mmCIF file of C-alpha atoms in Angstrom:
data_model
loop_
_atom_site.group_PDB
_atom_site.id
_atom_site.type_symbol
_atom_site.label_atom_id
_atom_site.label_comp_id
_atom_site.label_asym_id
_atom_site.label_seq_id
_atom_site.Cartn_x
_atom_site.Cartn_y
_atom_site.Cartn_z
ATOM 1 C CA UNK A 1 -99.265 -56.992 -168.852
ATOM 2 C CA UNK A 2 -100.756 -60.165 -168.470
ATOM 3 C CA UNK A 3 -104.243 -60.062 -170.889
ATOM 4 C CA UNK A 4 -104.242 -62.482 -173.598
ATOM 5 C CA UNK A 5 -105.647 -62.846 -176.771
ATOM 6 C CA UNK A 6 -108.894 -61.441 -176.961
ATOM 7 C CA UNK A 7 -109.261 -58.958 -174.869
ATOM 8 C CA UNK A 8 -106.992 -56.455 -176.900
ATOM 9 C CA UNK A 9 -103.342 -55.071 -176.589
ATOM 10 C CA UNK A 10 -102.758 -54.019 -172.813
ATOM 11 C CA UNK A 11 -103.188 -49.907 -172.409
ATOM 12 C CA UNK A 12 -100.103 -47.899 -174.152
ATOM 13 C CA UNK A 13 -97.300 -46.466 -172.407
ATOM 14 C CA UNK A 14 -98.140 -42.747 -170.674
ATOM 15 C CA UNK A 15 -96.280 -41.418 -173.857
ATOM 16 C CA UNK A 16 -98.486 -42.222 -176.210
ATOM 17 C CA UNK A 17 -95.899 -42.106 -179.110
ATOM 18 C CA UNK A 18 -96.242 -45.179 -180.908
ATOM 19 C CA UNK A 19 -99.474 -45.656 -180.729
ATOM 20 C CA UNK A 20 -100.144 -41.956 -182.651
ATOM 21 C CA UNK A 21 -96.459 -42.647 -184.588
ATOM 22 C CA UNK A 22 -98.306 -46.281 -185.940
ATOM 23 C CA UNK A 23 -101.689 -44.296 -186.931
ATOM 24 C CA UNK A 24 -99.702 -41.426 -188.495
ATOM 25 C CA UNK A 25 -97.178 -43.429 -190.815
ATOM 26 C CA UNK A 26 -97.497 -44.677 -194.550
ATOM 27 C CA UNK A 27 -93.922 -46.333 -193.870
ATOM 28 C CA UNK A 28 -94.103 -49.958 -194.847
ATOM 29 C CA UNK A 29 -93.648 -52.632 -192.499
ATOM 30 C CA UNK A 30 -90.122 -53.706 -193.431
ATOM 31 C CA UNK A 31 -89.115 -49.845 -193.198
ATOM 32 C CA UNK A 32 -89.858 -49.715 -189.709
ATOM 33 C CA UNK A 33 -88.192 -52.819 -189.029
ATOM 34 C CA UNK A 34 -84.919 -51.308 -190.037
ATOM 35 C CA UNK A 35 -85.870 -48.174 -188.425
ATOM 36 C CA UNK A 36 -86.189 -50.163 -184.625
ATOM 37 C CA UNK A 37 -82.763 -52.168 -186.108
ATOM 38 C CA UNK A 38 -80.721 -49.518 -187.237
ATOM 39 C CA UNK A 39 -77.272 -49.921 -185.518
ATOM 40 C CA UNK A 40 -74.240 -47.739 -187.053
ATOM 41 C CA UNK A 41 -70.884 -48.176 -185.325
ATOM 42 C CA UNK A 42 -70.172 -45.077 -183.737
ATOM 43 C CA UNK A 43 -67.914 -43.756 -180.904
ATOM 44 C CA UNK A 44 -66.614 -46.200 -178.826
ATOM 45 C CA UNK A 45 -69.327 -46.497 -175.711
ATOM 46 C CA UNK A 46 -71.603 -44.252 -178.031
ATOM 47 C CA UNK A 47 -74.243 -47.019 -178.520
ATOM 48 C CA UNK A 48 -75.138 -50.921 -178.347
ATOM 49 C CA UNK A 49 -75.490 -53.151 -180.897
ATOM 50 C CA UNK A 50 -78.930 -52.992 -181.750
ATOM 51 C CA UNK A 51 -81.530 -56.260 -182.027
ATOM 52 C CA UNK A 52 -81.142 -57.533 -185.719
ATOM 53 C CA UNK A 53 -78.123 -55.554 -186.676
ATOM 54 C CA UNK A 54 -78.141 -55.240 -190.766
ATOM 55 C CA UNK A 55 -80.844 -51.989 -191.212
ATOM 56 C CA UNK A 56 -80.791 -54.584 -194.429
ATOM 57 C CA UNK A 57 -81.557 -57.623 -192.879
ATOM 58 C CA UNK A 58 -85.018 -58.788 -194.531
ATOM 59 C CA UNK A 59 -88.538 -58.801 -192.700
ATOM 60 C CA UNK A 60 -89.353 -62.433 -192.024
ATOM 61 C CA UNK A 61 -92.831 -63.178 -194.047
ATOM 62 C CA UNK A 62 -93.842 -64.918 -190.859
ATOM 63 C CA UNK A 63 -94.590 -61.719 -189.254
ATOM 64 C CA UNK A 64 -96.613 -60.152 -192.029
ATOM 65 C CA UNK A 65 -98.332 -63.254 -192.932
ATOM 66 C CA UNK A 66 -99.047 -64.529 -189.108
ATOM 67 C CA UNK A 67 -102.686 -64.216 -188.208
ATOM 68 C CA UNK A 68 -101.740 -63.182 -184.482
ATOM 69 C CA UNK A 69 -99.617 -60.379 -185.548
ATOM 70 C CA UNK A 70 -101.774 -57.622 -187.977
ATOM 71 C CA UNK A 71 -100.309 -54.750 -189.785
ATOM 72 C CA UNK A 72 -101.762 -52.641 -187.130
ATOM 73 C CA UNK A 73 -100.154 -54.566 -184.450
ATOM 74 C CA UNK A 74 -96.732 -54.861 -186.281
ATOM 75 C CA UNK A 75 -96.500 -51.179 -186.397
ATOM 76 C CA UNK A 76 -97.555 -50.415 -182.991
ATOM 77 C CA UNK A 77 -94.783 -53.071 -181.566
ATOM 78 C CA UNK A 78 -91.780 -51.650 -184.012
ATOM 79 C CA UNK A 79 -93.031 -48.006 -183.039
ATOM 80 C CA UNK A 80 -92.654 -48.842 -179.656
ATOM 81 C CA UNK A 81 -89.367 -50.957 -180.063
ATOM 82 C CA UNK A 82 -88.195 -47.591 -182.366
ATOM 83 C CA UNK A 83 -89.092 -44.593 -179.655
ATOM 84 C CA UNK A 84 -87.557 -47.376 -176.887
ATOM 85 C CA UNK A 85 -84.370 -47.512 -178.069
ATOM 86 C CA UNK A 86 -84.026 -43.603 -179.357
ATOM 87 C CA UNK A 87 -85.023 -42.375 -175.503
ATOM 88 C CA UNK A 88 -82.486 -44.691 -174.508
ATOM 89 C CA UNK A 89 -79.731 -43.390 -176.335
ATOM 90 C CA UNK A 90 -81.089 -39.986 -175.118
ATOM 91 C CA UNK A 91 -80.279 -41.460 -171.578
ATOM 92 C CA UNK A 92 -84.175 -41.275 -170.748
ATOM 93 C CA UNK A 93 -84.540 -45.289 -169.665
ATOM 94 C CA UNK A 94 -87.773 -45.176 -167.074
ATOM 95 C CA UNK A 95 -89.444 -44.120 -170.746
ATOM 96 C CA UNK A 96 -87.168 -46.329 -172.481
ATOM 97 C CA UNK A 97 -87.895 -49.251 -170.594
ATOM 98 C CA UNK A 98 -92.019 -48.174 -170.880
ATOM 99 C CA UNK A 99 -92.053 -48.512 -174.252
ATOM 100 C CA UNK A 100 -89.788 -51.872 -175.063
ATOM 101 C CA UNK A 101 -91.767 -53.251 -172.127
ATOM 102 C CA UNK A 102 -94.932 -52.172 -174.110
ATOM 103 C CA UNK A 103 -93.813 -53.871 -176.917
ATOM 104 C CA UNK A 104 -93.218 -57.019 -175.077
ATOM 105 C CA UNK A 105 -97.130 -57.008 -173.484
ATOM 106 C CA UNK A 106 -98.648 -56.420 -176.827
ATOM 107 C CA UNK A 107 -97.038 -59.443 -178.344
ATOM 108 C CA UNK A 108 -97.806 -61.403 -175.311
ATOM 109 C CA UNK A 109 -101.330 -60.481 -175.018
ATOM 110 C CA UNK A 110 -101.968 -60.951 -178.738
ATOM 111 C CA UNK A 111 -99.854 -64.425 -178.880
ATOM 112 C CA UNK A 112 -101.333 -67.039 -180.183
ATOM 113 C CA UNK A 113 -99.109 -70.050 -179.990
ATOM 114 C CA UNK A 114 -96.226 -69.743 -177.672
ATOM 115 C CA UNK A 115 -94.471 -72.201 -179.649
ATOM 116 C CA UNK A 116 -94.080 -70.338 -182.342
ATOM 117 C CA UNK A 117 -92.369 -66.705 -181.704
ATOM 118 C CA UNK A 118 -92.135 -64.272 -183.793
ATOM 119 C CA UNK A 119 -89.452 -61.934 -185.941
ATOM 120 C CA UNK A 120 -91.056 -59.149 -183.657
ATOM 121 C CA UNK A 121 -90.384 -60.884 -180.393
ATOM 122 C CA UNK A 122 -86.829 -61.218 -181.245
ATOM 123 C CA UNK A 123 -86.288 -57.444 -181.961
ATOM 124 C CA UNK A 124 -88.119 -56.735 -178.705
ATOM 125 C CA UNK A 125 -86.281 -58.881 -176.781
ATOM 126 C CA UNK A 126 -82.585 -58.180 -177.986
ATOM 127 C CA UNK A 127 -83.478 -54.290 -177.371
ATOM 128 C CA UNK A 128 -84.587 -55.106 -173.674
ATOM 129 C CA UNK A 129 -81.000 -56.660 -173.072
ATOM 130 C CA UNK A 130 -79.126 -54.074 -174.822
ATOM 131 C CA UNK A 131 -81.349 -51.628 -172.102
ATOM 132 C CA UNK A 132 -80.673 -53.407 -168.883
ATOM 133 C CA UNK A 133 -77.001 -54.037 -170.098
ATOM 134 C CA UNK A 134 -77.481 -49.945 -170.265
ATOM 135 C CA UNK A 135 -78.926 -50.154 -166.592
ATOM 136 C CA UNK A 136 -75.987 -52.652 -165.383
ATOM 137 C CA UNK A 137 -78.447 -55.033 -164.785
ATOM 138 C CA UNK A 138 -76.390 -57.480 -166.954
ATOM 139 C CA UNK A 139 -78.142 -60.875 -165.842
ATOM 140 C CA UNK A 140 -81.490 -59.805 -166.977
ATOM 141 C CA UNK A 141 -79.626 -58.369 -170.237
ATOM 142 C CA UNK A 142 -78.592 -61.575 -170.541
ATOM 143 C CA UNK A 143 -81.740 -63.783 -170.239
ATOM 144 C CA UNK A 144 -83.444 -61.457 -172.924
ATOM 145 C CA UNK A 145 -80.308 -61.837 -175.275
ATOM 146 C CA UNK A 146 -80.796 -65.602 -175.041
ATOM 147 C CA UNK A 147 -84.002 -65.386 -175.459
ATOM 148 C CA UNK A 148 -84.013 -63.312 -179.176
ATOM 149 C CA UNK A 149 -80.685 -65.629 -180.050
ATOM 150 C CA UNK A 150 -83.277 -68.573 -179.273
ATOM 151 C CA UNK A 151 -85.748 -67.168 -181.914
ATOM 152 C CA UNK A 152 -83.579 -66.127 -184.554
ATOM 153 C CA UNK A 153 -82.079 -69.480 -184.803
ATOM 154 C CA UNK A 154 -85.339 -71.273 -184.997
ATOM 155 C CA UNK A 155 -86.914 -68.779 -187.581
ATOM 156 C CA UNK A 156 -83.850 -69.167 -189.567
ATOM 157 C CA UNK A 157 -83.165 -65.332 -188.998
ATOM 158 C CA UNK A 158 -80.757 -63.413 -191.429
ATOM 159 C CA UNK A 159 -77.183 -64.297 -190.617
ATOM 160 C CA UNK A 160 -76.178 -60.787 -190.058
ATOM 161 C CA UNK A 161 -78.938 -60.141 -187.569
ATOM 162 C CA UNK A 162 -77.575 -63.672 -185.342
ATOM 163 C CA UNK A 163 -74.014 -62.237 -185.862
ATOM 164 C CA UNK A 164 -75.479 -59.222 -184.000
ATOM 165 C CA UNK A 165 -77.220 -60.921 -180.991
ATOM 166 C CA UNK A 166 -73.887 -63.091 -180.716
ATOM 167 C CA UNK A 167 -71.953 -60.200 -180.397
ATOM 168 C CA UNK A 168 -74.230 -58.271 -177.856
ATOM 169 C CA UNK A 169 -73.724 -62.089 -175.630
ATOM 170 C CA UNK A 170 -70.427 -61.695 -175.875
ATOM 171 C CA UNK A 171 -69.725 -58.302 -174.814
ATOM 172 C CA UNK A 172 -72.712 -59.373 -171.511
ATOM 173 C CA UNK A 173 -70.373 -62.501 -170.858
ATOM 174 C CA UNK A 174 -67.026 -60.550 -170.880
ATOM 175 C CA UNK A 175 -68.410 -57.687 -168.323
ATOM 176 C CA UNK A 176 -69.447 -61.178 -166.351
ATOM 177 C CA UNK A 177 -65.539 -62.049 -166.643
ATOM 178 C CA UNK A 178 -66.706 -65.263 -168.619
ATOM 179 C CA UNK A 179 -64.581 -65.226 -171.316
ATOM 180 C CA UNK A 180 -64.490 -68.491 -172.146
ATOM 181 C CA UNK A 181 -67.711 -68.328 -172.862
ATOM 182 C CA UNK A 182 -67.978 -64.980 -174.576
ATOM 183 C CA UNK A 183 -65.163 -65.820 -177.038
ATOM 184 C CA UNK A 184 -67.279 -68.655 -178.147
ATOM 185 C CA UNK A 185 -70.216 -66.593 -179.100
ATOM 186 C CA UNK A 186 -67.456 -64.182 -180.964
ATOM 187 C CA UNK A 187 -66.161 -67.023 -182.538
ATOM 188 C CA UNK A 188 -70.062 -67.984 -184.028
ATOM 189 C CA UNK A 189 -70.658 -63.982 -184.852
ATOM 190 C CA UNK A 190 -67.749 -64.477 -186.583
ATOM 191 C CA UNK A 191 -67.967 -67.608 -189.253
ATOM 192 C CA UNK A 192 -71.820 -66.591 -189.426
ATOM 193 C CA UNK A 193 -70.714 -63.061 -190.818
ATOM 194 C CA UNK A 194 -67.628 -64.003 -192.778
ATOM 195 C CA UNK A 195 -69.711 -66.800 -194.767
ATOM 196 C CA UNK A 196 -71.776 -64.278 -195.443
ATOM 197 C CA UNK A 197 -69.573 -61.848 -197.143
ATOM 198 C CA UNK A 198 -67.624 -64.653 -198.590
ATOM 199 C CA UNK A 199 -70.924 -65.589 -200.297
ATOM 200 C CA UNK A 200 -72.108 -62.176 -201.205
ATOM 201 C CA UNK A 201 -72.413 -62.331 -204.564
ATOM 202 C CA UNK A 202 -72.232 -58.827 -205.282
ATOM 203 C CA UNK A 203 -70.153 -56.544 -203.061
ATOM 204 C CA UNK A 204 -70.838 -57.193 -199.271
ATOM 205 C CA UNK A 205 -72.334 -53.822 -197.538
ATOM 206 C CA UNK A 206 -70.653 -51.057 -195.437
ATOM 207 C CA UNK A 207 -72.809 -53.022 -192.292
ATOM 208 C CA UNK A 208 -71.415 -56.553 -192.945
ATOM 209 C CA UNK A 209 -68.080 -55.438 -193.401
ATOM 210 C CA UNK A 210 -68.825 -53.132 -189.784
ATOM 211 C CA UNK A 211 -69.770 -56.322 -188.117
ATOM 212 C CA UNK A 212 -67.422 -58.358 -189.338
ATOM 213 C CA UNK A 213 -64.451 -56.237 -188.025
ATOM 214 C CA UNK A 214 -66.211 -55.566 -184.885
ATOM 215 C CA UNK A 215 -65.958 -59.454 -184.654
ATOM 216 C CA UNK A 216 -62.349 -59.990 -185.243
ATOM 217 C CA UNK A 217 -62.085 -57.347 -182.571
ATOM 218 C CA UNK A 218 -64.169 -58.987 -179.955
ATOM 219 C CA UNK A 219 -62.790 -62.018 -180.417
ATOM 220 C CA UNK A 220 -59.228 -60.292 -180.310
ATOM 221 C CA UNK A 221 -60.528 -58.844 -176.921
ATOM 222 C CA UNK A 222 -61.693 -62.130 -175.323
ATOM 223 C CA UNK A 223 -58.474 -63.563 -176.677
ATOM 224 C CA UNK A 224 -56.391 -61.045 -174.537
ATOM 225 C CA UNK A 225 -58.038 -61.631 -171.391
ATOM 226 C CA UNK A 226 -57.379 -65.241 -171.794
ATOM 227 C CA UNK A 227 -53.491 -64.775 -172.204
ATOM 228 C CA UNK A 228 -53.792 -66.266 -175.892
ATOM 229 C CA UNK A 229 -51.826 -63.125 -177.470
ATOM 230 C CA UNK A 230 -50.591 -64.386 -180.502
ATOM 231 C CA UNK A 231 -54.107 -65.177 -181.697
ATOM 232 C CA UNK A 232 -55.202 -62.170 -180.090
ATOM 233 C CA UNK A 233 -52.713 -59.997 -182.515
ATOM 234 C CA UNK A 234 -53.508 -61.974 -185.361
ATOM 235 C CA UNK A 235 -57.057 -61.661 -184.901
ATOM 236 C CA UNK A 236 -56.738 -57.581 -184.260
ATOM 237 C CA UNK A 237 -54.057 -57.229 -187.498
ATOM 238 C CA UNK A 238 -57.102 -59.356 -189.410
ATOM 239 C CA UNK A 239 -59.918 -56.970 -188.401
ATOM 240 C CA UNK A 240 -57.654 -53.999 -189.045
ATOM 241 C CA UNK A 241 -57.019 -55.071 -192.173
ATOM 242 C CA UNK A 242 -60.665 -55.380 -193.282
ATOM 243 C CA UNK A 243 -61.776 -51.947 -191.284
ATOM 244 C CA UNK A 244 -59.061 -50.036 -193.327
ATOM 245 C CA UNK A 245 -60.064 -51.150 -196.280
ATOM 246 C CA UNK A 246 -63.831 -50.775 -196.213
ATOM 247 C CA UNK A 247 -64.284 -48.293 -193.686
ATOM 248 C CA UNK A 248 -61.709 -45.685 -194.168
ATOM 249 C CA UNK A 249 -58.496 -45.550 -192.137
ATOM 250 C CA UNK A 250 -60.586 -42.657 -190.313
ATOM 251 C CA UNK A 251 -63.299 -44.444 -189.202
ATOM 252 C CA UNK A 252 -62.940 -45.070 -184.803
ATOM 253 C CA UNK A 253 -63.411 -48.914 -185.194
ATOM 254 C CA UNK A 254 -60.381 -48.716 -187.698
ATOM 255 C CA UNK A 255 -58.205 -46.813 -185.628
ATOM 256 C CA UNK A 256 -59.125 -48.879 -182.342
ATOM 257 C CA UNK A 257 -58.340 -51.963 -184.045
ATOM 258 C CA UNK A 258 -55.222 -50.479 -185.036
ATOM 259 C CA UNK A 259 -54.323 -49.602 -181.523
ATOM 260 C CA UNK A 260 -55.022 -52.718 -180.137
ATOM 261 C CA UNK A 261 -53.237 -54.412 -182.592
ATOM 262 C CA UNK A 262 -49.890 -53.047 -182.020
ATOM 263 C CA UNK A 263 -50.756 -53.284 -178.516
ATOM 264 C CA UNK A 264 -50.821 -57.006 -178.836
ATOM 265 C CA UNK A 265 -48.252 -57.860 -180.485
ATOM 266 C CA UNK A 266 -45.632 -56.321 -177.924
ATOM 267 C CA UNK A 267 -47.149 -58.078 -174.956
ATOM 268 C CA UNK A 268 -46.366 -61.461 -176.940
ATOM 269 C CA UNK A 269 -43.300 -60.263 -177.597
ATOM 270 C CA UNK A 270 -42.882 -58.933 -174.031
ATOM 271 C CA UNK A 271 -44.102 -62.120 -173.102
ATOM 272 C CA UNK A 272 -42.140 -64.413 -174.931
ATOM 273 C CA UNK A 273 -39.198 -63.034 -174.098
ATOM 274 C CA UNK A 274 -40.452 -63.533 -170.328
ATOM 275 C CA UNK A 275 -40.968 -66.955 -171.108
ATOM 276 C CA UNK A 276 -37.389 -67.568 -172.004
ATOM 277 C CA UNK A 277 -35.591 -65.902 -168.888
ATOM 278 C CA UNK A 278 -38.260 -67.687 -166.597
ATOM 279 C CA UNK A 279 -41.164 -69.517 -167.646
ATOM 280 C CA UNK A 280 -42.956 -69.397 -163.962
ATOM 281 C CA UNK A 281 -42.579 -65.563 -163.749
ATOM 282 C CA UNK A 282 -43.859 -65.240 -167.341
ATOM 283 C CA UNK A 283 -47.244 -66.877 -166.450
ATOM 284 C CA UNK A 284 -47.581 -65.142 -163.136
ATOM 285 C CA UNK A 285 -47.014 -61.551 -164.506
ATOM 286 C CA UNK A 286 -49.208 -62.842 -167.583
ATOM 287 C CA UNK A 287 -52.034 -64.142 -165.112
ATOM 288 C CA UNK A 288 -51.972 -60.408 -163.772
ATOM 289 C CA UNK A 289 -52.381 -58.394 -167.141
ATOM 290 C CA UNK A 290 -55.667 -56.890 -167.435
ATOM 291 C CA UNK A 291 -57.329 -56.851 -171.233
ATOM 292 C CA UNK A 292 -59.398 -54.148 -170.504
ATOM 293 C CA UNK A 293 -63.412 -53.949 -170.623
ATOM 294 C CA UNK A 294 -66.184 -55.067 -173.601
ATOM 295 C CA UNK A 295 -67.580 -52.063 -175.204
ATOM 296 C CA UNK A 296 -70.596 -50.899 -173.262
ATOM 297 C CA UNK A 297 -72.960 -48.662 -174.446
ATOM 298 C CA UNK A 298 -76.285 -47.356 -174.356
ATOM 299 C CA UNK A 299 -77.499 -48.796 -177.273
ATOM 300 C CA UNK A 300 -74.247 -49.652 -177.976
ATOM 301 C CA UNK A 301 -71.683 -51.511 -179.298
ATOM 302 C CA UNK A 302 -68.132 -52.864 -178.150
ATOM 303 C CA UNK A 303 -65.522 -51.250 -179.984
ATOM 304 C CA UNK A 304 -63.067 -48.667 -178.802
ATOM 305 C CA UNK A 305 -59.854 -47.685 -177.209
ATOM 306 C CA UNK A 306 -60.611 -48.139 -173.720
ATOM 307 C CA UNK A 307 -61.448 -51.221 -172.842
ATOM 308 C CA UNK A 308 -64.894 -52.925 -173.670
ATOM 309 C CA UNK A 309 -66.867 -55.040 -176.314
ATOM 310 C CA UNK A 310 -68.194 -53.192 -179.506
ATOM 311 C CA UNK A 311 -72.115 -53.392 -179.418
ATOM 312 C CA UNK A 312 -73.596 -54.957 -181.288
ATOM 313 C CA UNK A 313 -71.526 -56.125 -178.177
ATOM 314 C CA UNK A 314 -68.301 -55.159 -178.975
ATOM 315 C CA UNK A 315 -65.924 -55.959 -176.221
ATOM 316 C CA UNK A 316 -63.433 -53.288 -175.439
ATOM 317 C CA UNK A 317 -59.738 -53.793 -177.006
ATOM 318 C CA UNK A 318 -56.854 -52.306 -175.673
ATOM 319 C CA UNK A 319 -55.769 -55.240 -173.461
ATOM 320 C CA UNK A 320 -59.525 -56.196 -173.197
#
């Protein structure tokens, strides 16, 4: 893993997939970008929130322009990222993990100034932490999650695609009972995404609307665990409202807001009226409440009715 510039990509994966996939395809670039980003919301727990969320999300020109980073190379690298993240919503991770780790190798042995990372490291390195937040191994998910957040921001990455590694943080930080922390990163997902609708000037997309429900729910979810239900209700009623009327009253993260919503709502009632008859009591049953899980997936994201973040790190509602 270790070679550097110079001496050529280290040797491909025992698949061999990308490396055929990159000679075979007349896709442009930015089409297999949003093929390794693609991210719908599905079933709760069905998948994460992929690296750079919006399939929509433009392909930085400092990838297709950077010296260090060919065509060639580009397509190996999101071929690799691409088969990675497919095998690992098969469930297949030792092949999963060959080929994101690939990914990560190539760009390291062909990187020519460390200071300056590119779009392609940050897709890479948000789909190793949605696969060891797969594996459990939610430290290392973490690091890696960091680590593409820490790219984005300095390559001025699309908003949507931020909103999406802030997410996937905060469904890492809730499993890690930080919530504190992890309702912070909801609460950036969520300003970056709503400015971005709010300054869409044509209709905002099916995706942006997705991911900005998903954030009213995870911060709804970290909300909860923290005893702050009246903003948690208000934040799940908000989300619902938006999910009904852009996703379809159908649609799982519509109905799980819905849920979690009412849900809400009658523990600060329940709660309130605890308050009254005994304020110590209230805070002591309150303290022992449990808000449930983030959404955890495989490629994933936290949504759903039993407790977890939605990936694109959704964190689970319910009392999450």
């Amino acid at each position: 893993w270790g070679q550097r510039a110079g001496r050529g990509p280290p040797r491909g994966p025992s698949r061999g997939g990308p490396a055929a996939e990159a000679a075979e395809s007349g896709r442009a670039p930015l089409q297999r970008l949003r093929g390794a980003m693609t991210a719908a919301v599905a079933a709760p727990g069905e998948r994460d929130y992929l690296a750079g969320l919006a399939p929509s999300a433009p392909l930085n020109p400092r990838v297709s322009s950077d010296a260090a980073v060919g065509g060639d190379l580009q397509q190996l690298v999101l071929g690799c990222n691409k088969d990675g993240m497919d095998l690992l919503r098969k469930g297949q991770f030792k092949q999963a993990f060959e080929q994101l780790k690939y990914a990560e190798a190539v760009l390291d042995a062909n990187s020519t100034n460390e200071a300056e990372p590119s779009n392609l490291l940050a897709v890479t390195c948000n789909n190793l932490g949605c696969y060891y937040k797969k594996v459990g191994k939610l430290h290392a998910a973490l690091s890696y999650l960091r680590k593409a957040l820490k790219i984005e921001v300095q390559l001025q990455t699309d908003d949507v695609t931020v909103a999406g590694t802030h997410l996937n943080i905060c469904a890492i930080l809730s499993k890690l009972d930080k919530h504190d922390k992890a309702v912070q990163h909801a609460l950036c997902a969520l300003e970056l995404i709503s400015a971005r609708v709010g300054a869409s000037l044509e209709a905002a997309s099916q995706d942006e609307y997705s991911v900005l429900a998903i954030a009213y729910h995870n911060v709804a979810v970290e909300r909860d665990y923290l005893r702050q239900y009246d903003q948690a209700a208000v934040a799940y009623q908000q989300g619902h409202q938006i999910a009904k009327k852009c996703l379809g009253e159908q649609h799982p993260l519509t109905q799980t807001l819905c849920k979690n919503s009412e849900s809400a709502v009658q523990k600060s009632q329940k709660l309130a009226a605890r308050r009254e008859r005994s304020p110590g009591e209230a805070h002591r049953r309150g303290a022992k409440q449990q808000a449930g899980e983030p959404f955890a997936g495989g490629a994933s994201a936290p949504m759903g009715g039993g407790g977890g973040a939605v990936d694109r790190g959704l964190p689970q509602g319910g009392a999450m």
